[in-house]
Coordinates of C-alpha atoms in Angstrom, one line a residue:
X9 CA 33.1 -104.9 86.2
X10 CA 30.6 -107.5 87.6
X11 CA 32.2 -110.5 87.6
X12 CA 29.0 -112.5 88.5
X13 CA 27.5 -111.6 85.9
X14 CA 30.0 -111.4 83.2
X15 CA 29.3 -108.2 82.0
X16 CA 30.0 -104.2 82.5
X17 CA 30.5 -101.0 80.4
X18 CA 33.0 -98.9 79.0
X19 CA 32.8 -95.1 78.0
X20 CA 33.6 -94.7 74.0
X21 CA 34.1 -91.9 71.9
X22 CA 34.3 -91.3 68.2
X23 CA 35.8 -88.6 65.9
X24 CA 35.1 -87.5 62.4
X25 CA 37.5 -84.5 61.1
X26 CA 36.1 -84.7 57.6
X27 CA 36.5 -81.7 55.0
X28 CA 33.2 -79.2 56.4
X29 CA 32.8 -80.4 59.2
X30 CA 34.0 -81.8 62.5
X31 CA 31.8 -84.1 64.8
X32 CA 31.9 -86.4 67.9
X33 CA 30.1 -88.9 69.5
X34 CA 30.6 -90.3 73.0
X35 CA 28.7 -93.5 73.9
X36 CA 28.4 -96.2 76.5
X37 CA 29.1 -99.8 75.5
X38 CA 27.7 -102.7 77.3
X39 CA 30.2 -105.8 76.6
X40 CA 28.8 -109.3 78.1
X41 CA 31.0 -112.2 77.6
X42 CA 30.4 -114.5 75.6
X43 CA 33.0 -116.9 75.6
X44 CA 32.3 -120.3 77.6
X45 CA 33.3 -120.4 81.5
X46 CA 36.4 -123.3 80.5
X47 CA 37.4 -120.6 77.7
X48 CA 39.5 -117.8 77.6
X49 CA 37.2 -114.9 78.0
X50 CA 36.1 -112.8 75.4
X51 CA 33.6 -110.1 75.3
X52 CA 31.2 -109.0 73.1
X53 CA 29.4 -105.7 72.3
X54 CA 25.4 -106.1 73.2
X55 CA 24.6 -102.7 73.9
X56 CA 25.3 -99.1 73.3
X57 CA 23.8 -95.8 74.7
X58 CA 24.4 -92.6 72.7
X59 CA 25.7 -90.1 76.0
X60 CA 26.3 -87.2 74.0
X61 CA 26.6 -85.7 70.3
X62 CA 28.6 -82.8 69.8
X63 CA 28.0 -79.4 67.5
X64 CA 28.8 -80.2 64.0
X65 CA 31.9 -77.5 63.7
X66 CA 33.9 -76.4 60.8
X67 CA 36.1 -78.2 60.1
X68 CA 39.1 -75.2 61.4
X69 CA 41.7 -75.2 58.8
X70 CA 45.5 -72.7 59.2
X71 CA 45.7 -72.5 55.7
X72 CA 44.4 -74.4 52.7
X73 CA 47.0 -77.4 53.2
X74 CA 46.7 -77.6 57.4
X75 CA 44.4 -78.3 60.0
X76 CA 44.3 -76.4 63.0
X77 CA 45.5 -79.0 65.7
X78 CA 45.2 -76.5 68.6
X79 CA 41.4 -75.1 67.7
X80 CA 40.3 -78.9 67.3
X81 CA 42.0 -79.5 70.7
X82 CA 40.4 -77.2 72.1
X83 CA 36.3 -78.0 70.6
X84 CA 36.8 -81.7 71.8
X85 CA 37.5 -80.4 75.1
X86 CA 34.7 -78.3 75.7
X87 CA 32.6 -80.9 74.4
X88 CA 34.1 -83.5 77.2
X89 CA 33.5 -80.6 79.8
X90 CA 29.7 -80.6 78.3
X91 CA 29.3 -84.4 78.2
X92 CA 30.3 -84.4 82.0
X93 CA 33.3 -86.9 80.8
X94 CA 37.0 -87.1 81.5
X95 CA 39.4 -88.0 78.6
X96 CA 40.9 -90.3 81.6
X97 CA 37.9 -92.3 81.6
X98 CA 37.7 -93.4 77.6
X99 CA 38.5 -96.9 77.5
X100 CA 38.0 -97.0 73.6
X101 CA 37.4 -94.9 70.4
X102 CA 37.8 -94.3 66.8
X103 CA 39.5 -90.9 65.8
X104 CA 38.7 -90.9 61.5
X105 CA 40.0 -88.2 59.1
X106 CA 38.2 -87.7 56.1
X107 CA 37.4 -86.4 52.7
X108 CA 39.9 -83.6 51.0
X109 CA 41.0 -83.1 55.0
X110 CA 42.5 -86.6 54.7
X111 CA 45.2 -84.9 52.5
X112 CA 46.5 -82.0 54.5
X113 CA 49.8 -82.0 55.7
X114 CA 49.3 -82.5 59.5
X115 CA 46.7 -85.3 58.9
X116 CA 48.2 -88.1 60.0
X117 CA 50.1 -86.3 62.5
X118 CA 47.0 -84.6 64.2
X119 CA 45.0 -88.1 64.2
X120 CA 47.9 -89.7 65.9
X121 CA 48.2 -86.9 68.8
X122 CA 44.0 -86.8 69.1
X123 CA 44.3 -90.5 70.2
X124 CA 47.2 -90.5 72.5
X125 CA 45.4 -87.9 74.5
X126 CA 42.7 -90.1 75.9
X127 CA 42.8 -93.9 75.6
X128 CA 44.1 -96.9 73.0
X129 CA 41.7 -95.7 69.5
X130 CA 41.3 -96.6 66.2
X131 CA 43.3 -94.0 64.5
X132 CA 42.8 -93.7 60.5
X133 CA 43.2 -91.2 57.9
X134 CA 40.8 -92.3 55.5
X135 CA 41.1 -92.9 52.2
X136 CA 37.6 -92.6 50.0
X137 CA 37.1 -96.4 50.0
X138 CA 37.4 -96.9 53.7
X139 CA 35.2 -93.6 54.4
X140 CA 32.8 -94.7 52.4
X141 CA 32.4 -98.6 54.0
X142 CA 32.7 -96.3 57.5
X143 CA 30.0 -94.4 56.6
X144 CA 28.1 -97.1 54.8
X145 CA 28.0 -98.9 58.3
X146 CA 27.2 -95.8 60.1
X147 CA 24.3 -95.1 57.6
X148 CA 22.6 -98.5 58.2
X149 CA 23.7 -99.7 54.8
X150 CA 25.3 -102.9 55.7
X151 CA 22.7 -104.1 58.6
X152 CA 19.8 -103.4 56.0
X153 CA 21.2 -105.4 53.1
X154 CA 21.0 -108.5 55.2
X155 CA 17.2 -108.1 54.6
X156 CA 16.8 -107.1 51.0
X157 CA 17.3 -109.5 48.3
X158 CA 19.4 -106.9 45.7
X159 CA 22.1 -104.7 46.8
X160 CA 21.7 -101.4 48.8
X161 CA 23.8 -98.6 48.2
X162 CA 25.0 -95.9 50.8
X163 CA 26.1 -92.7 49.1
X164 CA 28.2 -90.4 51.7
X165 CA 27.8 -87.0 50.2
X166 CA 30.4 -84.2 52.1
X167 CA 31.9 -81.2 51.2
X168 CA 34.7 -82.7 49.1
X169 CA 33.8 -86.3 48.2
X170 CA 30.2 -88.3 46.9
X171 CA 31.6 -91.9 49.0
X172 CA 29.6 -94.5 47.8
X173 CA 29.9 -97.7 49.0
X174 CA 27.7 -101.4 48.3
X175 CA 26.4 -104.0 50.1
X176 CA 24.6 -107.5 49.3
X177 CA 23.9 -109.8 52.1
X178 CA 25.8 -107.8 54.8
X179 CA 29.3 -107.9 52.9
X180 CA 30.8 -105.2 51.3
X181 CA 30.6 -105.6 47.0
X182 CA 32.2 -102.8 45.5
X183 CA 33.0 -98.4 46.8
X184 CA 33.3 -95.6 44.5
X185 CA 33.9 -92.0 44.9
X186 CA 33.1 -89.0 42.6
X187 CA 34.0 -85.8 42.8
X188 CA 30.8 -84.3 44.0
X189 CA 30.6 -82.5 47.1
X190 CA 28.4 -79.4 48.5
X191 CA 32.2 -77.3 49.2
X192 CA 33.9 -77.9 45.5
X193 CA 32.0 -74.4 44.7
X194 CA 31.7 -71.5 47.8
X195 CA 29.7 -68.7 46.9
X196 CA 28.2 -65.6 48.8
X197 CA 24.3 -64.8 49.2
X198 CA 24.7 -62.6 46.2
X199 CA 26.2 -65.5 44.2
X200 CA 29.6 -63.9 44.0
X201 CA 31.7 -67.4 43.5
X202 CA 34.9 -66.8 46.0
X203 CA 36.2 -70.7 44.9
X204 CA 35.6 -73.2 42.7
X205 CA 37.7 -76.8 43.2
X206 CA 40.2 -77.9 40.7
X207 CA 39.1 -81.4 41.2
X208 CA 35.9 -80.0 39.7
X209 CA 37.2 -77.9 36.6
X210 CA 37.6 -80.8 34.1
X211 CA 33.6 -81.7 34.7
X212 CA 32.8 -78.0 34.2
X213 CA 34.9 -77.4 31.4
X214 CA 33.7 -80.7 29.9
X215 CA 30.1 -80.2 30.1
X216 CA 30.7 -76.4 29.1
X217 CA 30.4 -74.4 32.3
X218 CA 32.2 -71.1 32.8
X219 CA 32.8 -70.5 36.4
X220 CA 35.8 -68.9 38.1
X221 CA 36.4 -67.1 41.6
X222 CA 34.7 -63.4 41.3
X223 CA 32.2 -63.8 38.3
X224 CA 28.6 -63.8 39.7
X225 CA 26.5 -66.7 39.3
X226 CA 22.5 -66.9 38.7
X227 CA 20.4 -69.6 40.7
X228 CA 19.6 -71.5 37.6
X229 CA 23.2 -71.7 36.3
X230 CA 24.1 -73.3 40.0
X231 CA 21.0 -75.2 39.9
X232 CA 22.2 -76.7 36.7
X233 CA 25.6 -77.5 37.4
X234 CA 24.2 -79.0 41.0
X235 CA 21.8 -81.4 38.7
X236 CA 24.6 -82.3 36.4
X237 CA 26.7 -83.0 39.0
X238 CA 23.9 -85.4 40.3
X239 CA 23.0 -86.8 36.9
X240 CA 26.9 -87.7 36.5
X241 CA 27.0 -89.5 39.9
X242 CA 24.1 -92.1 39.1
X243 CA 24.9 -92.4 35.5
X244 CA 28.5 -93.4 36.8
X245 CA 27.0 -96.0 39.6
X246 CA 24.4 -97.7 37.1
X247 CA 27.5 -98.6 34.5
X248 CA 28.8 -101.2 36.0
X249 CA 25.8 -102.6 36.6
X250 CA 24.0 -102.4 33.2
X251 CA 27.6 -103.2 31.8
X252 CA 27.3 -100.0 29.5
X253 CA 30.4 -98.0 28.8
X254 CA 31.3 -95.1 30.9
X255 CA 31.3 -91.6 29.2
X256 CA 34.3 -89.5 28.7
X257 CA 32.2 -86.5 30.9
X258 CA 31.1 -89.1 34.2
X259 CA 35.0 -90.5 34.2
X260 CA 36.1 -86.4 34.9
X261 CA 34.2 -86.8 38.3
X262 CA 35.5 -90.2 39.2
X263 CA 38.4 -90.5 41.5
X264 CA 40.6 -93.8 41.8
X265 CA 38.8 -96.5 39.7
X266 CA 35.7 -97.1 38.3
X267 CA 34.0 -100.5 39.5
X268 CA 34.2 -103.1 36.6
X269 CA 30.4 -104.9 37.9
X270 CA 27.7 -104.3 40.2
X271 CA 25.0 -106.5 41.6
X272 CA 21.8 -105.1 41.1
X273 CA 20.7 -102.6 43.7
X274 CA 17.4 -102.7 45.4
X275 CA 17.5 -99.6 47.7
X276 CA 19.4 -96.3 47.7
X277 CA 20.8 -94.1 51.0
X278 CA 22.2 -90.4 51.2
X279 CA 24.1 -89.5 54.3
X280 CA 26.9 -87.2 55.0
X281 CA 26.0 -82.9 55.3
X282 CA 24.3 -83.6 51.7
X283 CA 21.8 -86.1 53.3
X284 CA 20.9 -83.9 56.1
X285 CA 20.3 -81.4 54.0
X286 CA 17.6 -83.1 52.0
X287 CA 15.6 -83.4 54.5
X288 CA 15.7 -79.4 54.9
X289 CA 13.3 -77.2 52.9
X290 CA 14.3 -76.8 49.2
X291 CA 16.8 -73.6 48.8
X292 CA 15.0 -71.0 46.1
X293 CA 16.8 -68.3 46.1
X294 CA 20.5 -68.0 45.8
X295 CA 20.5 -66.3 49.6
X296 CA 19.0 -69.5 50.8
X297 CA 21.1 -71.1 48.6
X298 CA 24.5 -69.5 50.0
X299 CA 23.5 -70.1 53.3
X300 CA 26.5 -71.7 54.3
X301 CA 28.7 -70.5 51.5
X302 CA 28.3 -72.9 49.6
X303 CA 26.4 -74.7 46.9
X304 CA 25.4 -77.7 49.6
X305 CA 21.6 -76.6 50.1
X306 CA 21.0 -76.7 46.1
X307 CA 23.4 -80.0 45.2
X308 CA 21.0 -81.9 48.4
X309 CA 18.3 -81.1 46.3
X310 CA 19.6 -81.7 43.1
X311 CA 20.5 -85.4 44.4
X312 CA 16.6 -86.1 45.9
X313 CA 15.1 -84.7 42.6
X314 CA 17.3 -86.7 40.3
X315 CA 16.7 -90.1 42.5
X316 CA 13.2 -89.7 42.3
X317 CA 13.3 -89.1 38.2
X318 CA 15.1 -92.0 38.0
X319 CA 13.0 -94.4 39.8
X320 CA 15.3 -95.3 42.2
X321 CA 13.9 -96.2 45.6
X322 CA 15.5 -93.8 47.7
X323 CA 15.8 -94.7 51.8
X324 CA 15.9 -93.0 55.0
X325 CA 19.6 -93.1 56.3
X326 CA 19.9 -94.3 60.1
X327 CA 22.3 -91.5 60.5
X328 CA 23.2 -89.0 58.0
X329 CA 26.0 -86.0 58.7
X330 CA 27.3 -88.5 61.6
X331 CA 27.4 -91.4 59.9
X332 CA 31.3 -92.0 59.3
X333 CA 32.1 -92.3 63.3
X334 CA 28.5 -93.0 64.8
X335 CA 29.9 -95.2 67.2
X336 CA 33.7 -95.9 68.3
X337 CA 35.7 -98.6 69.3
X338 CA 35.4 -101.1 71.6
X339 CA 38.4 -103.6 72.3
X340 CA 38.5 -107.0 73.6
X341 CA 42.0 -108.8 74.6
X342 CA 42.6 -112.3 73.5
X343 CA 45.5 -114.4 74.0
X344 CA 47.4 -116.1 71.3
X345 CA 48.0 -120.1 71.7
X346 CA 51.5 -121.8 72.2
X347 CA 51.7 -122.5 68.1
X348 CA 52.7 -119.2 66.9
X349 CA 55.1 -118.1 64.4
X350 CA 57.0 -114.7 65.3
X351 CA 60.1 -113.1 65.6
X352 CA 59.9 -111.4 69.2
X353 CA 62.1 -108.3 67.9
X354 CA 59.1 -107.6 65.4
X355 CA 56.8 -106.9 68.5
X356 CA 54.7 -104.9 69.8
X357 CA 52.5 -103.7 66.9
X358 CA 49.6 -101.3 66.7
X359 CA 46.4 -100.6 64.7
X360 CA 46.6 -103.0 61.9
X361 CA 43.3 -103.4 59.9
X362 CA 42.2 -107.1 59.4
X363 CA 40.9 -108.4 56.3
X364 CA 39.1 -111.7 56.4
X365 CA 39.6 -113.5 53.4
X366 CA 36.5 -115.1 52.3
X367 CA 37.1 -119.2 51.1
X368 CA 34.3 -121.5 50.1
X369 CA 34.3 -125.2 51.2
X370 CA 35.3 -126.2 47.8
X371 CA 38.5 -124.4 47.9
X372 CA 40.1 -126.3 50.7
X373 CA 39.6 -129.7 48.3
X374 CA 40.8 -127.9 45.1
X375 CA 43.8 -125.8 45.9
X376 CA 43.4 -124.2 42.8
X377 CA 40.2 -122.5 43.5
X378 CA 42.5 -120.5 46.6
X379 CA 43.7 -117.7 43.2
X380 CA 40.6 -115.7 42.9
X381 CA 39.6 -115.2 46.4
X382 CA 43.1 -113.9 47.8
X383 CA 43.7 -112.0 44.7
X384 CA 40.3 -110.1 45.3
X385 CA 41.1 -109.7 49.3
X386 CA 44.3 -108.3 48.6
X387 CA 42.8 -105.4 45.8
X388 CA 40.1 -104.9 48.2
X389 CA 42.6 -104.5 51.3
X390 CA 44.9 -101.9 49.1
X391 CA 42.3 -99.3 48.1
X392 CA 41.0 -99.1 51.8
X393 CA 44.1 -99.1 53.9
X394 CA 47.4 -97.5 53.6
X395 CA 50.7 -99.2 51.8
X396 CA 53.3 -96.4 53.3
X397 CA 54.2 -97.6 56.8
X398 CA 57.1 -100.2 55.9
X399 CA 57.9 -100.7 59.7
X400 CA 55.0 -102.5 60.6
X401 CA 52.2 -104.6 59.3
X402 CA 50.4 -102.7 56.2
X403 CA 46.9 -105.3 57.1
X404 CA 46.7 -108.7 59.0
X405 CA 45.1 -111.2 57.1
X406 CA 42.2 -113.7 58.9
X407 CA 41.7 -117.2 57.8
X408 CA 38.2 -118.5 58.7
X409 CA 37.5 -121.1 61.0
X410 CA 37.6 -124.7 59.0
X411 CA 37.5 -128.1 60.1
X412 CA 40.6 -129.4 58.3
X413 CA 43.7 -127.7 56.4
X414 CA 45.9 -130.2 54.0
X415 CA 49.3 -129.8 53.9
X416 CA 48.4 -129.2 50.4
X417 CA 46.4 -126.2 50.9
X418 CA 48.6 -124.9 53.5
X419 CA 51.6 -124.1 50.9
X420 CA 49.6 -123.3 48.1
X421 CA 47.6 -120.8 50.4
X422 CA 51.4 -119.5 51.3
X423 CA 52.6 -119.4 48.2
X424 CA 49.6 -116.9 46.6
X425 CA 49.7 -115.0 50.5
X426 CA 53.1 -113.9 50.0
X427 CA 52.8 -113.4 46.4
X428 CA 49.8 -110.9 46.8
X429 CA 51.0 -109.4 49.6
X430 CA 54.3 -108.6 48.0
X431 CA 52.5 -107.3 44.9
X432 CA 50.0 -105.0 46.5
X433 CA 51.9 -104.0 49.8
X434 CA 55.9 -104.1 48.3
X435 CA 57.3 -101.7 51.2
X436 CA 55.6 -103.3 54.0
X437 CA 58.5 -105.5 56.0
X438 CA 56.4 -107.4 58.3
X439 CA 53.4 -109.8 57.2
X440 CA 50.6 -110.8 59.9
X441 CA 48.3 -113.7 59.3
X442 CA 45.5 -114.7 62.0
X443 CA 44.1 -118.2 61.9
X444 CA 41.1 -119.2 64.1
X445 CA 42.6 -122.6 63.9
X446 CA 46.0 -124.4 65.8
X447 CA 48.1 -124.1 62.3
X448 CA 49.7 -120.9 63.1
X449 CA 53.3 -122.8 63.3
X450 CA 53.0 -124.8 60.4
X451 CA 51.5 -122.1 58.4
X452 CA 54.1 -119.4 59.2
X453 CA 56.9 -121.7 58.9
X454 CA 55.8 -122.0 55.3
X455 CA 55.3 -118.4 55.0
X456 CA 58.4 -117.9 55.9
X457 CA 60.0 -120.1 52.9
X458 CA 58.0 -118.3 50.6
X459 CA 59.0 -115.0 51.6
X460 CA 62.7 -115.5 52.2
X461 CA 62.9 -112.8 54.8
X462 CA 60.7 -110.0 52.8
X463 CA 58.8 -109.3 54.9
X464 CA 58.7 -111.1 58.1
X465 CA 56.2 -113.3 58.9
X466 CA 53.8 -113.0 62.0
X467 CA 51.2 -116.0 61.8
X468 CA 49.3 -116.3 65.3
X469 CA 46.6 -118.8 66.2
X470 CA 43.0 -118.9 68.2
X471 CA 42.4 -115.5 67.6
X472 CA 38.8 -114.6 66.3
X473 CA 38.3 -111.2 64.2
X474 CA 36.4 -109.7 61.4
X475 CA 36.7 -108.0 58.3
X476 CA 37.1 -103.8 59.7
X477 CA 38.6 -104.8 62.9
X478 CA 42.0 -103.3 64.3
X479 CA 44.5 -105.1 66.5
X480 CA 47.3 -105.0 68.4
X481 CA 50.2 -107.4 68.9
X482 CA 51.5 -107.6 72.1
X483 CA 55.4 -108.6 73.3
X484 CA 55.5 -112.2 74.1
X485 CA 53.7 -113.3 77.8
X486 CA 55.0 -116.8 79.6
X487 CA 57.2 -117.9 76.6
X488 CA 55.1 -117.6 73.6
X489 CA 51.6 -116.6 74.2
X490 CA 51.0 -112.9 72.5
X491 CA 48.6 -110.7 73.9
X492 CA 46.1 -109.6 71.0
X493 CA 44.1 -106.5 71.5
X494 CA 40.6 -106.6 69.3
X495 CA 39.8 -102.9 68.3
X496 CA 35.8 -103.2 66.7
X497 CA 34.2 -100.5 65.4
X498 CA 30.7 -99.8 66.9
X499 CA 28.4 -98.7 64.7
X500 CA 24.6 -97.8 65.2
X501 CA 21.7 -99.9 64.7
X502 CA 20.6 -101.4 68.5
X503 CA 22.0 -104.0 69.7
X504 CA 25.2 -105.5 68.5
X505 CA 25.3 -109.4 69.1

C-alpha cells in the first residue's frame, strides 16, 4: 500500500455455481481512501480491472440432489493456475450459489468450504430474490435506472429460474421469479425429451401440453411451449403494474409471491445463459435446437420475439451469462465508537447482510410515520436472506445518518424494530442494529427492554454501510471499540465512487 498517496489494490475473485453453469471472475480493485486525514480511515472502491474470466462449465452435479465439491475444486484451480493467481493472494470475494443448485444438499456446505480456501468472502446461497437483485446489479440494471425516469427491469434468465428484479432511481422496487428456464426440458438433437421439470408440469398440463421423458418432440411443439413460456413471464410482470388480475395459467409458473404493484417500466434487460443466447443466431432446426441438450437456444428466442411483439423496449445487458458475480467483494474495516450496546459473549460474528431502512425527514417529527417503512424493510430483508441460522444475526439493520433522534423516536423506532424482527426472523437469537450516529447506547438499551432477552441486542455506532453489504463483528478491541469488517459487492459498470 502507498501510504502517500492513500491508495493501493487488492486481488478479488467472484463465484457463480448457478444450476447450468459455473463461472468466475477474478479482478483487481483499486480502493483510495476517502475518509478525511483527522478520521478513521476508510476506503472506497474507485476502480476495478477485469484480470481474468473463466470457461462457463457445467455446473458438475453427483447425483440430482448434490454438487460435486471435488470436480468444482478442482475447475477453480486450474483456472487460478491460468489467471497466473495464488488463492493466498485473494484479499476479497463473493462465492454465490444459485438457481435450482441453491437447493442441493451440499449447498451451503460446499459455499462455506469454497471460501475458507482462499480469503474472508461473501458467502451466499441464494434465494431467487437475492439472485435476482445480484444479477440485476451485475446486468447494469440498477446504475441505469438512475438515468431513466420509469423503472428498468433486469430479467436473469438460467437454466432453472427467469430472476427478475426492478429498479427506479437506483433502489430496488420489487423481484419476481417464474419458473422459466432453458434446462426445465433437456432434449436430444433428434428431439427425444430425456427430462422434463416438475416445477414445469402444472404450466404444461394447464395450458394442454403433453410432454414426458422418451416421447419425441417436433420443433414447432417446443417452439410453442418456449413462446408460451415467454408469453406467461411478461403477462405475469405487466399485472402488477396495470393492476389486472393474474390468471390461474401465469400463477403455475410463479414461484414465492406475486408482486402486489409495479412502477411503470421504461426499459427491459435479459441476462443470465438465456441473454447470451439471444444474441446467437436463431435455432431452426431441432439439431440446432438441442445443441446443448436443451431447449435454451429456442426459449432465448422465444423471449427476443415476444419483447419485440409487445412493444417493450428491450436493452443491451452490461453483462449477460456473468452477470450474478461480475465482480466480488471488496472489504473495508471500520472501528465502532465507545457508545455501543453488546454482550461481548455474542461476538465475533460473520457475513451478515445489511439492510438500510429507508426513513423520510417527516418521520423523525411524526413517530407514527416509522410503521410503513420498517414493516416494508423487514418483508424485503426476509425474501432475500435466510431466517435458519438462529446462532447469529439473521440481517443487521442500518439507520441513516440524521441530524437529531428524540427520545421519542428512539423507543417507538425500538418498539416496531423488535416487533418486525421477531415477526419475520422468530429463530434468530441475536439482533444487530448499525447507526451512523452516537445513539448506539441509548438505542440498544431500549432494544433491549423491548426484546426482553429474545434475541439479544447488538446496536453499534459510527459505522457507515449500504443496503447489499456484508459485515463482520469483531471481539471487543481497548475496552469497547468493535472491529467492523465492510464486505461490498463490486459490481461492473467503471468506476465505483
Amino acid at each position: 500500500m502507498d501510504n502517500r498517496s492513500g491508495e493501493h489494490w487488492i486481488t478479488s475473485v467472484g463465484i457463480d455455481i448457478g444450476t447450468s453453469t459455473t463461472k468466475m471472475i477474478i479482478s483487481r480493485l483499486r480502493l483510495a481512501r476517502t475518509s478525511g486525514a483527522l478520521s478513521l480511515p476508510r476506503y472506497d472502491i474507485v476502480e476495478r480491472e477485469l484480470l481474468y474470466a473463466s470457461p462457463i462449465y457445467g455446473t458438475p452435479l453427483i447425483s440430482a440432489d448434490e454438487i460435486d465439491a471435488e470436480r468444482i475444486g478442482e475447475l477453480l484451480a486450474e483456472d487460478y493456475a491460468r489467471a497466473g493467481v495464488r488463492a493466498s493472494e485473494l484479499k476479497s470475494g463473493a462465492v454465490i450459489i444459485t438457481g435450482e443448485t441453491a437447493t442441493k444438499a451440499n449447498a451451503r456446505q460446499i459455499v462455506h468450504l469454497l471460501a475458507e480456501r482462499a480469503g474472508d468472502f461473501v458467502v451466499a446461497a441464494a434465494g431467487p430474490d437475492l439472485e435476482g437483485l445480484l444479477a440485476g446489479k451485475g446486468a447494469g440494471a440498477e446504475q441505469r435506472s438512475r438515468h431513466t425516469r420509469g423503472a428498468v427491469v433486469n430479467i436473469d434468465i438460467g437454466g432453472g429460474t427467469a430472476n427478475a428484479a426492478i429498479f427506479q432511481r437506483g433502489r430496488p422496487a420489487g423481484t419476481m421469479t417464474f419458473h422459466v428456464g432453458g434446462r426445465l426440458i433437456e432434449l436430444d438433437r433428434r428431439g427425444t425429451v430425456t427430462a422434463v421439470s416438475r416445477s414445469l408440469k402444472p404450466w404444461l398440463d394447464a395450458n394442454g401440453f403433453q410432454l414426458e421423458p422418451g416421447q419425441t418432440a417436433s420443433y414447432g411443439l417446443l417452439k410453442q411451449i418456449c413462446t408460451g413460456m415467454c408469453q406467461t413471464l411478461l403477462e405475469g410482470l405487466l399485472c402488477p403494474m396495470t393492476q389486472e388480475p393474474m390468471k390461474e395459467d401465469t400463477i403455475k409458473l410463479v414461484l414465492g409471491r406475486p408482486l402486489p404493484v409495479l412502477p411503470p417500466v421504461e426499459e427491459w434487460m435479459i441476462s443470465g445463459g438465456v441473454g447470451r443466447l439471444m444474441a446467437l443466431p436463431k435455432p431452426l432446426t431441432l439439431e440446432q435446437t438441442a445443441v446443448h441438450g436443451d431447449i435454451g437456444p429456442l426459449l432465448a428466442h422465444a423471449m427476443k420475439e415476444c419483447l419485440e411483439a409487445s412493444g417493450l423496449r428491450l436493452i443491451q445487458a452490461e453483462e449477460t451469462v456473468r452477470a450474478t458475480v461480475i465482480g466480488a467483494g471488496m472489504q473495508s474495516t471500520e472501528i465502532s465508537g465507545a457508545t455501543v450496546h453488546v454482550d461481548e459473549k455474542l461476538l465475533p460474528i460473520r457475513n451478515v447482510p445489511v439492510v438500510k431502512l429507508e426513513l423520510a425527514a417527516e418521520a423523525l417529527d411524526r413517530p407514527g410515520l416509522l410503521e410503513q417503512p420498517i414493516d416494508h424493510a423487514m418483508v424485503a430483508a426476509s425474501s432475500l436472506y435466510e431466517r435458519n441460522d438462529a446462532a447469529s444475526a439473521s440481517i443487521a439493520v442500518a439507520l441513516p445518518a440524521q441530524k437529531y433522534w428524540s427520545y421519542a423516536v428512539l423507543q417507538r423506532l425500538s418498539a416496531l424494530l423488535v416487533e418486525g424482527y421477531k415477526r419475520y426472523f422468530p429463530e434468530s437469537k441475536v439482533m444487530a442494529v448499525i447507526c451512523a450516529n452516537d445513539i448506539a447506547k441509548a438505542l440498544g438499551q431500549s432494544l433491549a427492554r423491548h426484546s426482553g432477552g429474545r434475541p439479544d441486542i447488538i446496536c453499534i455506532d459510527q459505522i457507515t454501510v449500504e443496503h447489499g453489504d456484508y459485515i463482520d463483528l469483531g471481539e471487543p478491541i481497548g475496552g469497547m471499540m468493535i472491529p467492523v469488517v465492510v464486505k461490498t459487492l463490486a459490481f461492473h459498470g467503471g468506476n465505483r465512487r
